Coordinates of C-alpha atoms (C1' of nucleotides) and ligand atoms in Angstrom, one line a residue:
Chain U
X605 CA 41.0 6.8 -13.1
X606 CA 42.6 3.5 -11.9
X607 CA 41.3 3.1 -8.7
X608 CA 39.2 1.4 -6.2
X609 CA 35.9 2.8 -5.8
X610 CA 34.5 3.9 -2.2
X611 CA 32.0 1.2 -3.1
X612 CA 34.7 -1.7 -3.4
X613 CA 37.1 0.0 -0.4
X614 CA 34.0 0.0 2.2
X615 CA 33.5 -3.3 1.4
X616 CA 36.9 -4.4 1.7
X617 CA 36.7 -2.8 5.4
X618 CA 33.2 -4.6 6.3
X619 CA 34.5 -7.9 5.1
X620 CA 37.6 -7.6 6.8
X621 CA 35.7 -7.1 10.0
X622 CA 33.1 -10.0 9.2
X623 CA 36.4 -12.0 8.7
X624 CA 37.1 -11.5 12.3
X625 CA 34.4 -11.9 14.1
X626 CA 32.2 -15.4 15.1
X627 CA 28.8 -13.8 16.1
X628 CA 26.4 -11.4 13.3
X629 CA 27.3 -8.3 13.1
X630 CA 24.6 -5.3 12.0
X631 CA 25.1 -3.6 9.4
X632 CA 24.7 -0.4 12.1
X633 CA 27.7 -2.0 14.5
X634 CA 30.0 -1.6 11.8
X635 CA 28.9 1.5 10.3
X636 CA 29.3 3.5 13.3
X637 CA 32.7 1.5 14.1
X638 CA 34.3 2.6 11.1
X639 CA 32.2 6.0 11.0
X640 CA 30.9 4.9 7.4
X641 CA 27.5 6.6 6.4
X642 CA 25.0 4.0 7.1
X643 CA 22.7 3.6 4.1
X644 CA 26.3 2.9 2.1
X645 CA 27.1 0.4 3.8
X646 CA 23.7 -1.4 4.0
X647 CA 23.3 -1.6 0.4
X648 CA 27.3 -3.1 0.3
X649 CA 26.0 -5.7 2.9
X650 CA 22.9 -6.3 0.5
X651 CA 25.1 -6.3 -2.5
X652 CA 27.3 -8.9 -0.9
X653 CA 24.7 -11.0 0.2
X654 CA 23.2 -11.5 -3.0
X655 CA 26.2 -12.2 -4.5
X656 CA 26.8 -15.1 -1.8
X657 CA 29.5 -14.1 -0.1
X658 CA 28.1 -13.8 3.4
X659 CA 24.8 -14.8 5.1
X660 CA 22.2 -13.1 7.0
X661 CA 20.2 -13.7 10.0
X662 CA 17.3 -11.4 10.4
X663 CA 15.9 -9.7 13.5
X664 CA 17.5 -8.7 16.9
X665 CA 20.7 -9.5 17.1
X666 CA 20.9 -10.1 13.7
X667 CA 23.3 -9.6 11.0
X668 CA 25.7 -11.0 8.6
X669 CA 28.4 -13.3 8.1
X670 CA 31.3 -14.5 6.0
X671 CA 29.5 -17.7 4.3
X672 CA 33.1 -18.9 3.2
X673 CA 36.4 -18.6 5.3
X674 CA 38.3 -15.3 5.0
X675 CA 41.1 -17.8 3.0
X676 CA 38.7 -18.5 0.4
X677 CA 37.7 -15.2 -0.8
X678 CA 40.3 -13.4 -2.4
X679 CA 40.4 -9.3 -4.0
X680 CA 39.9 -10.0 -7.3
X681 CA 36.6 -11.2 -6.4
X682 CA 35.3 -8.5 -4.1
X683 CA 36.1 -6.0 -7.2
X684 CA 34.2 -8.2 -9.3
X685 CA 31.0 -8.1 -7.3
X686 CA 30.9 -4.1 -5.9
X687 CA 32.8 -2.8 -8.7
X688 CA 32.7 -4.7 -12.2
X689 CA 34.6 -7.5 -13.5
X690 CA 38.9 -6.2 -13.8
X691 CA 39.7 -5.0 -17.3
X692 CA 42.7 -2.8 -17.3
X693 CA 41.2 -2.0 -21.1
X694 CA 38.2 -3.1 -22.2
X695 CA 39.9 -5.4 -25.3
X696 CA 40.7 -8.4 -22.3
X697 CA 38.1 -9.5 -22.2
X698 CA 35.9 -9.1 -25.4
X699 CA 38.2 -8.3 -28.5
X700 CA 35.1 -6.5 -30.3
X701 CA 34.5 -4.2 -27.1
X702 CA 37.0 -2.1 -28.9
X703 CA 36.1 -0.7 -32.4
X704 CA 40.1 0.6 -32.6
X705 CA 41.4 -3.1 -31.7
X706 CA 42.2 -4.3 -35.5
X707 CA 44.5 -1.2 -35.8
X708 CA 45.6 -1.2 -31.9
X709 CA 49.3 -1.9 -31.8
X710 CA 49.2 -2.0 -27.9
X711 CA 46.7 -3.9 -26.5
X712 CA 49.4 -6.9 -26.9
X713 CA 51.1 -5.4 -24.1
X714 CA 48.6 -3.7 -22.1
X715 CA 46.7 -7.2 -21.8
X716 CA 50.0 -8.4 -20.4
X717 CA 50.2 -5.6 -18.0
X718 CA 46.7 -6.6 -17.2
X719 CA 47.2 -10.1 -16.6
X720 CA 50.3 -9.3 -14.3
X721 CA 48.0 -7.1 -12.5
X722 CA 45.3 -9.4 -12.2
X723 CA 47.2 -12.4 -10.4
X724 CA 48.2 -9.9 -8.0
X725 CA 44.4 -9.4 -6.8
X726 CA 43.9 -12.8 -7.3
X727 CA 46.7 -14.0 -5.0
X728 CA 45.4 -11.7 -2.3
X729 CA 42.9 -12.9 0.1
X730 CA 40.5 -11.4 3.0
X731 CA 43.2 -13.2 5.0
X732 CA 46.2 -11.6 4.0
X733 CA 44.3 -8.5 4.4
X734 CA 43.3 -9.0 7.9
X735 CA 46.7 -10.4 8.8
X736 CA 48.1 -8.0 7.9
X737 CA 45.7 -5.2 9.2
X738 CA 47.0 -6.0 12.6
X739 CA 50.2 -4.3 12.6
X740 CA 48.7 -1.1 11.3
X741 CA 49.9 0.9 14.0
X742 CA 53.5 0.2 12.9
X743 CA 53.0 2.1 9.8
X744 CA 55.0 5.3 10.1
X745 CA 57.5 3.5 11.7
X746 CA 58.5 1.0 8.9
X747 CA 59.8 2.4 5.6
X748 CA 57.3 1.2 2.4
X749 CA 59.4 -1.7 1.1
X750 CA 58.8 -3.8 4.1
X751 CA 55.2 -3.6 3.7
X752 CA 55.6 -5.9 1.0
X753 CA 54.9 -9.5 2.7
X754 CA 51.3 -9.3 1.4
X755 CA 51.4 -12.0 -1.4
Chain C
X1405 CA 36.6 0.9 -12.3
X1406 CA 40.3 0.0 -12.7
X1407 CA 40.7 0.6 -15.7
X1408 CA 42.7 2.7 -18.0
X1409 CA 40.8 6.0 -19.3
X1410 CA 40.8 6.1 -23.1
X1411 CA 43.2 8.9 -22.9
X1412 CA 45.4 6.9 -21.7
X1413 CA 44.9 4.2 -23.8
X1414 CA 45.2 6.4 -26.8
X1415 CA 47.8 8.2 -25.2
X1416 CA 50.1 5.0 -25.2
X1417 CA 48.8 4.1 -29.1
X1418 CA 50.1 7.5 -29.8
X1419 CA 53.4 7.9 -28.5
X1420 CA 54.6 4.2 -29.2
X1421 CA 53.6 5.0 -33.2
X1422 CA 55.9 8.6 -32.3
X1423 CA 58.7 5.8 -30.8
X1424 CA 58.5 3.8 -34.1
X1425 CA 59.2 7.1 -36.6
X1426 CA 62.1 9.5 -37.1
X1427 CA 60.3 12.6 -38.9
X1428 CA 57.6 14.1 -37.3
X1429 CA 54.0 12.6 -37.0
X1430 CA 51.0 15.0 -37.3
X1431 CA 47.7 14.7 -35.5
X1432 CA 45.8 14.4 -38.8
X1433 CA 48.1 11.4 -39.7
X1434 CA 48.3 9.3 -36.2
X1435 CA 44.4 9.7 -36.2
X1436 CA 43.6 8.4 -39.4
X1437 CA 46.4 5.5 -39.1
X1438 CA 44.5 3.8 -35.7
X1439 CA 41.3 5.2 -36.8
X1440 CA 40.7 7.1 -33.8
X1441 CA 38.5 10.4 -33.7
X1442 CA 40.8 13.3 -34.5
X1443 CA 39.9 16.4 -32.0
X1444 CA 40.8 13.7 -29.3
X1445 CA 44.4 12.7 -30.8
X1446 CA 44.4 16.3 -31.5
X1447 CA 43.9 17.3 -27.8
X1448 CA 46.5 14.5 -26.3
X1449 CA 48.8 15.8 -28.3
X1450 CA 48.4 18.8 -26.8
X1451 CA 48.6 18.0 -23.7
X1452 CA 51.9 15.7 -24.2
X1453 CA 53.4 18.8 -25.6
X1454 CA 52.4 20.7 -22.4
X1455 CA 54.0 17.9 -20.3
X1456 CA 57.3 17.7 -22.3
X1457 CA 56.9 14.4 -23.0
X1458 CA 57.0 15.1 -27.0
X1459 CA 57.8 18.3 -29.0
X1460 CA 56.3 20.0 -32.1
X1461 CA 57.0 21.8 -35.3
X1462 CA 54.2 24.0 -36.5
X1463 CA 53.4 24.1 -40.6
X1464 CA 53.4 22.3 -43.5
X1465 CA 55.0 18.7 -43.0
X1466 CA 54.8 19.9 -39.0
X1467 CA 54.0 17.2 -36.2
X1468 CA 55.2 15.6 -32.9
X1469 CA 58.2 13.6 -32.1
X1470 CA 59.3 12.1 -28.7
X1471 CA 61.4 14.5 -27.0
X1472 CA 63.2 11.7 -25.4
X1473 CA 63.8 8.5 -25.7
X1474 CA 61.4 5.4 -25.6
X1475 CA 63.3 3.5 -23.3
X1476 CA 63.1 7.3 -20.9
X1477 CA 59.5 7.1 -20.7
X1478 CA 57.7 4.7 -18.5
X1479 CA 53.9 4.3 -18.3
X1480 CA 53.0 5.7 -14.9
X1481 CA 54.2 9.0 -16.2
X1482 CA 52.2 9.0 -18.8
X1483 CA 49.1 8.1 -16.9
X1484 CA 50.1 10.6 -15.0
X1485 CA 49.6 13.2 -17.4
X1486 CA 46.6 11.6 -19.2
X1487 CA 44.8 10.2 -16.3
X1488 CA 46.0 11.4 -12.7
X1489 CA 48.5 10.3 -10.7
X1490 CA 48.1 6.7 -9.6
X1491 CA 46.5 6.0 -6.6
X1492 CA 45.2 2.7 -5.6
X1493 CA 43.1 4.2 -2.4
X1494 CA 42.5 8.1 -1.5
X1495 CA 45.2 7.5 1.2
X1496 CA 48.3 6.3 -0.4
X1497 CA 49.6 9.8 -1.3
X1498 CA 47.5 12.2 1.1
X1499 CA 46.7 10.5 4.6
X1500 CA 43.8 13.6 5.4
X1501 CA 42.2 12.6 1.8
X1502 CA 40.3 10.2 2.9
X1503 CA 37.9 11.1 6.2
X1504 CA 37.8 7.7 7.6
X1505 CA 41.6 7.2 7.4
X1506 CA 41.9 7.2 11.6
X1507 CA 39.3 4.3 11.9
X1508 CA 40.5 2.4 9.0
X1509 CA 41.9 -1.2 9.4
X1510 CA 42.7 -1.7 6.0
X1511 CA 44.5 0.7 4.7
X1512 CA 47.7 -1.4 5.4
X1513 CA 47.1 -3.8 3.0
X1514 CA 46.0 -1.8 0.3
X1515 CA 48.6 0.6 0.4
X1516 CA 51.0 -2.3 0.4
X1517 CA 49.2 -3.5 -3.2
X1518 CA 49.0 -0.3 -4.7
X1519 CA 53.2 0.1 -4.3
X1520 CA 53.4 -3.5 -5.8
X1521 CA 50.8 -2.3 -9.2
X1522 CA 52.8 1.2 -9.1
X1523 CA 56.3 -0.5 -9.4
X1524 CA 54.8 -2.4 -12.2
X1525 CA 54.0 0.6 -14.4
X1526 CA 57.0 2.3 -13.2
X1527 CA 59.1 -0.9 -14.9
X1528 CA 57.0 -0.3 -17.9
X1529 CA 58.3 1.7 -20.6
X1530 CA 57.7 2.7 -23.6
X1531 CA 60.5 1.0 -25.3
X1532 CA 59.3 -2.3 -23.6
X1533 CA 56.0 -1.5 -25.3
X1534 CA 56.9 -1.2 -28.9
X1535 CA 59.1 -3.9 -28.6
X1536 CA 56.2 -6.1 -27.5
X1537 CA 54.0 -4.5 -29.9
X1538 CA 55.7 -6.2 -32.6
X1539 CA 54.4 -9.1 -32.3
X1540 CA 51.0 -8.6 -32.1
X1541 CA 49.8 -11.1 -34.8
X1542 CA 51.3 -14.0 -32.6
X1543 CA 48.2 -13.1 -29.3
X1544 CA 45.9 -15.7 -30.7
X1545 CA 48.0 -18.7 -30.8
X1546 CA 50.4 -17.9 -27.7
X1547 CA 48.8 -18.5 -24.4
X1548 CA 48.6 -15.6 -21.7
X1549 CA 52.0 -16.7 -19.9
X1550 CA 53.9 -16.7 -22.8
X1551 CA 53.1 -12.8 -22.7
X1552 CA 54.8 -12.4 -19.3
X1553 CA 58.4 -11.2 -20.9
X1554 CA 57.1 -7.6 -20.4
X1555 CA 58.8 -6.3 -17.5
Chain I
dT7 C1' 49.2 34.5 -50.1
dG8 C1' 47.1 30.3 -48.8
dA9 C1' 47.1 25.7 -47.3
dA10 C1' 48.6 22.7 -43.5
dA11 C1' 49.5 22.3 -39.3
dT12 C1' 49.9 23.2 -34.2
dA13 C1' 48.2 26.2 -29.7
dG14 C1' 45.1 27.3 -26.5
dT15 C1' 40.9 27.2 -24.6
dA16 C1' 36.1 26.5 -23.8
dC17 C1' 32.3 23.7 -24.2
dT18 C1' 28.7 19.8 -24.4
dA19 C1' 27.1 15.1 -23.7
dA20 C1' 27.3 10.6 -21.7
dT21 C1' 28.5 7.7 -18.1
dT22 C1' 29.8 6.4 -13.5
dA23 C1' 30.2 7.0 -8.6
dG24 C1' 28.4 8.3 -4.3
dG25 C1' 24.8 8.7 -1.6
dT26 C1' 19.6 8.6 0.0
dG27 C1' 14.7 7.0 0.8
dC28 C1' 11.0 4.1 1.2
dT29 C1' 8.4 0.1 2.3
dA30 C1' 8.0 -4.9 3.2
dA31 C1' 9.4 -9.0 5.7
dT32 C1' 11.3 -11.3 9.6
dT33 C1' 13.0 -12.3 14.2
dT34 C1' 13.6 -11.5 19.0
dG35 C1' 12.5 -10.3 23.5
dA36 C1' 9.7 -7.9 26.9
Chain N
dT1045 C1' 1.0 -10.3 21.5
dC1046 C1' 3.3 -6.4 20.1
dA1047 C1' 7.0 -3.3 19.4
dA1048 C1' 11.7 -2.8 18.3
dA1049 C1' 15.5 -4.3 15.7
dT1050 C1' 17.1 -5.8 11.8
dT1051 C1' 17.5 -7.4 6.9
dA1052 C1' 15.4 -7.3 1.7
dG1053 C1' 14.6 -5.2 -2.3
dC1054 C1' 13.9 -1.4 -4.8
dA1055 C1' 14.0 3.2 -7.0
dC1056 C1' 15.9 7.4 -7.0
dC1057 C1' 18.9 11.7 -6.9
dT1058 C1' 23.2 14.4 -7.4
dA1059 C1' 27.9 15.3 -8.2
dA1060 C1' 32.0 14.1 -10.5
dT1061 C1' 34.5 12.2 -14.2
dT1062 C1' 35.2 10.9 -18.8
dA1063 C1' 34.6 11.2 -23.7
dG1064 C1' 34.3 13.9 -27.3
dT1065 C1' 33.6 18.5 -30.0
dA1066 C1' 34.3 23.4 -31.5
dC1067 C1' 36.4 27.5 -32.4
dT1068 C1' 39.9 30.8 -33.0
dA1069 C1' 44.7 32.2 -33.2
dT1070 C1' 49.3 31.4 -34.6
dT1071 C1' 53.1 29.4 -37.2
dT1072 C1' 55.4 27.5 -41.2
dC1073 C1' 56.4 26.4 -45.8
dA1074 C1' 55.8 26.2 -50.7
Ligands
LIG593 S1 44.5 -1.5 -26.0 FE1 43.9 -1.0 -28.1 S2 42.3 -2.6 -28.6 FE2 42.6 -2.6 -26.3 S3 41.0 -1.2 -25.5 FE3 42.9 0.0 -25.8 S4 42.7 0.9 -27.8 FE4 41.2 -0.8 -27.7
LIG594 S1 42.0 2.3 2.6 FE1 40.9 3.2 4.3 S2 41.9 5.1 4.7 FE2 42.6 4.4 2.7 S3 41.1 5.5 1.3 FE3 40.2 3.5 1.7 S4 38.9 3.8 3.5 FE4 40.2 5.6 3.3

DNA sequence: TGAAATAGTACTAATTAGGTGCTAATTTGA
DNA sequence: TCAAATTAGCACCTAATTAGTACTATTTCA
C-alpha cells in the first residue's frame, strides 16, 4: 500500500521526542503526551532497544534514551528496524525473490525509482525531523512547496 | 511495508508491454509472455479498462490497447488505480484520518517527504519506463548511478 | 454455430498490521 | 526492607489487506 506503518510512524514520534530531551523518559510519559495506546508504544521502545538505537535505565525514574545523537540516525534506518528493510519491489534486493524477474521488463526502472527513493530516506535524519517539527504550527499558513527545506 | 503491491507491479509490466504494440494485446497473451498467473492479468485488465487508462475490443483477435499515450500516463496514476492513492502518512490527504493528528509533532516532516516521493512518481511515466526498459540486459554491468537518467 | 475473447462480480486463502497480556527482573525511594 | 515504578521478553489475538481463483454472461469473428 506504500506507506508507513503505525508501527514505524509512532516510532518516528517517540524518537523525535527522545531526540529532544537530556533526562529518561518512560515509556508512559510519552504515551500519554502523544495520546498513543501504551502497550504500542512499549513494545516500539523494546523493539528499539534491541535494535541499539537507544538505552535504558530501569526503575523509578527510569526510561530510555537516544544511544546515538539525533544526527546520526537517519529514516531509512528507523524503517529498517520497525518496519522491514526498503524494497520498493522485492527484485532490489534479491534478483530470485521474484520468480517473474527473467521475463520482467521493468524492474530496470522500478529499481531506479527505488534507489531515488531510497537516498531520500537516507539523507533524512531524526535531526531534520525535529528541526523541522518546530515550526509545525506554521502549517496552514505556508503553501506545500515551502515545506521542502527537509534534505 | 513500502512497497509496491503486486498489482501494481504487474500493472506497470502490463501496460508498458500495451505501450510497445500497435494491435491489441489479450489477457491470455500478456500472461503467458511474463509468465504471470492469468485470472490476475485477467482482473488488472479489468480494472484498467474501468479506469480508462486502456480500452478493449471483445472477440476473436480481441484485447487491450492504451487509450492514450505512454508519455500521458504517469505512475502515480496508475498506483492509484491498482494500489490506492499515495499517501506517505494517514494525514497528508485527510488531517481527521489520523486520531493523534492534534498531538502530533511530526507530521511536518513527513508530510514534507511524502510531496518529495509523490512528485517523483508524478515525473514518472510510462514512456520514461519503456524507454528504460530497453536496456535491461545492461543492469548487471552498470552501477546503480548510472540508472539515475529516469526522471 | 462455436471458439476466442472480454465484462462483471463474488469468493477464498495467505500474509501483514495493529493491538493486547502476562510474568520476570531491576531500580529507587519511603 | 518493601512496595511502587519501570523496563525485558515473550506469546498471543484480531482485523485488514493482499494475492489469487472461479464462475457466468456477453460480444465478436470466422
Ligand atoms: S519489477 Fe519485475 S522482477 Fe522486480 S519484483 Fe516486480 S515483477 Fe518481479
Ligand atoms: S504523521 Fe502524525 S498525524 Fe500524520 S498519520 Fe502519522 S501520527 Fe498521524
Amino acid at each position: 500500500m506504500l506507506k508507513l506503518s503505525k508501527k514505524t510512524d509512532y516510532a518516528i514520534i517517540l524518537l523525535a521526542h527522545l531526540g529532544g530531551q537530556i533526562d529518561p523518559v518512560s515509556a508512559q510519559e510519552v504515551a500519554s503526551i502523544y495520546k498513543l495506546p501504551y502497550p504500542m508504544v512499549a513494545n516500539i521502545l523494546k523493539q528499539l532497544l534491541s535494535s541499539g538505537l537507544i538505552k535504558s535505565t530501569r526503575g523509578q525514574n527510569g526510561g530510555y534514551v537516544l544511544r546515538r545523537s539525533a544526527g546520526d540516525i537517519n529514516l531509512s534506518e528507523i524503517i529498517r528496524i520497525t518496519d522491514s528493510t526498503f524494497a520498493l519491489v522485492e527484485c532490489v534486493h534479491e534478483e530470485d525473490a521474484c520468480k517473474v524477474y527473467q521475463c520482467c521488463p521493468t524492474s530496470r526502472p522500478l529499481i531506479a525509482l527505488h534507489h531515488k527513493i531510497q537516498q531520500f530516506v537516507e539523507d533524512t535524519t531524526l535531526a531534520n525531523i525535529i528541526e523541522d517539527t518546530k515550526s509545525k504550527n506554521f502549517r496552514v499558513k505556508k503553501s506545500s512547496y515551502e515545506t521542502a527545506h527537509l534534505s
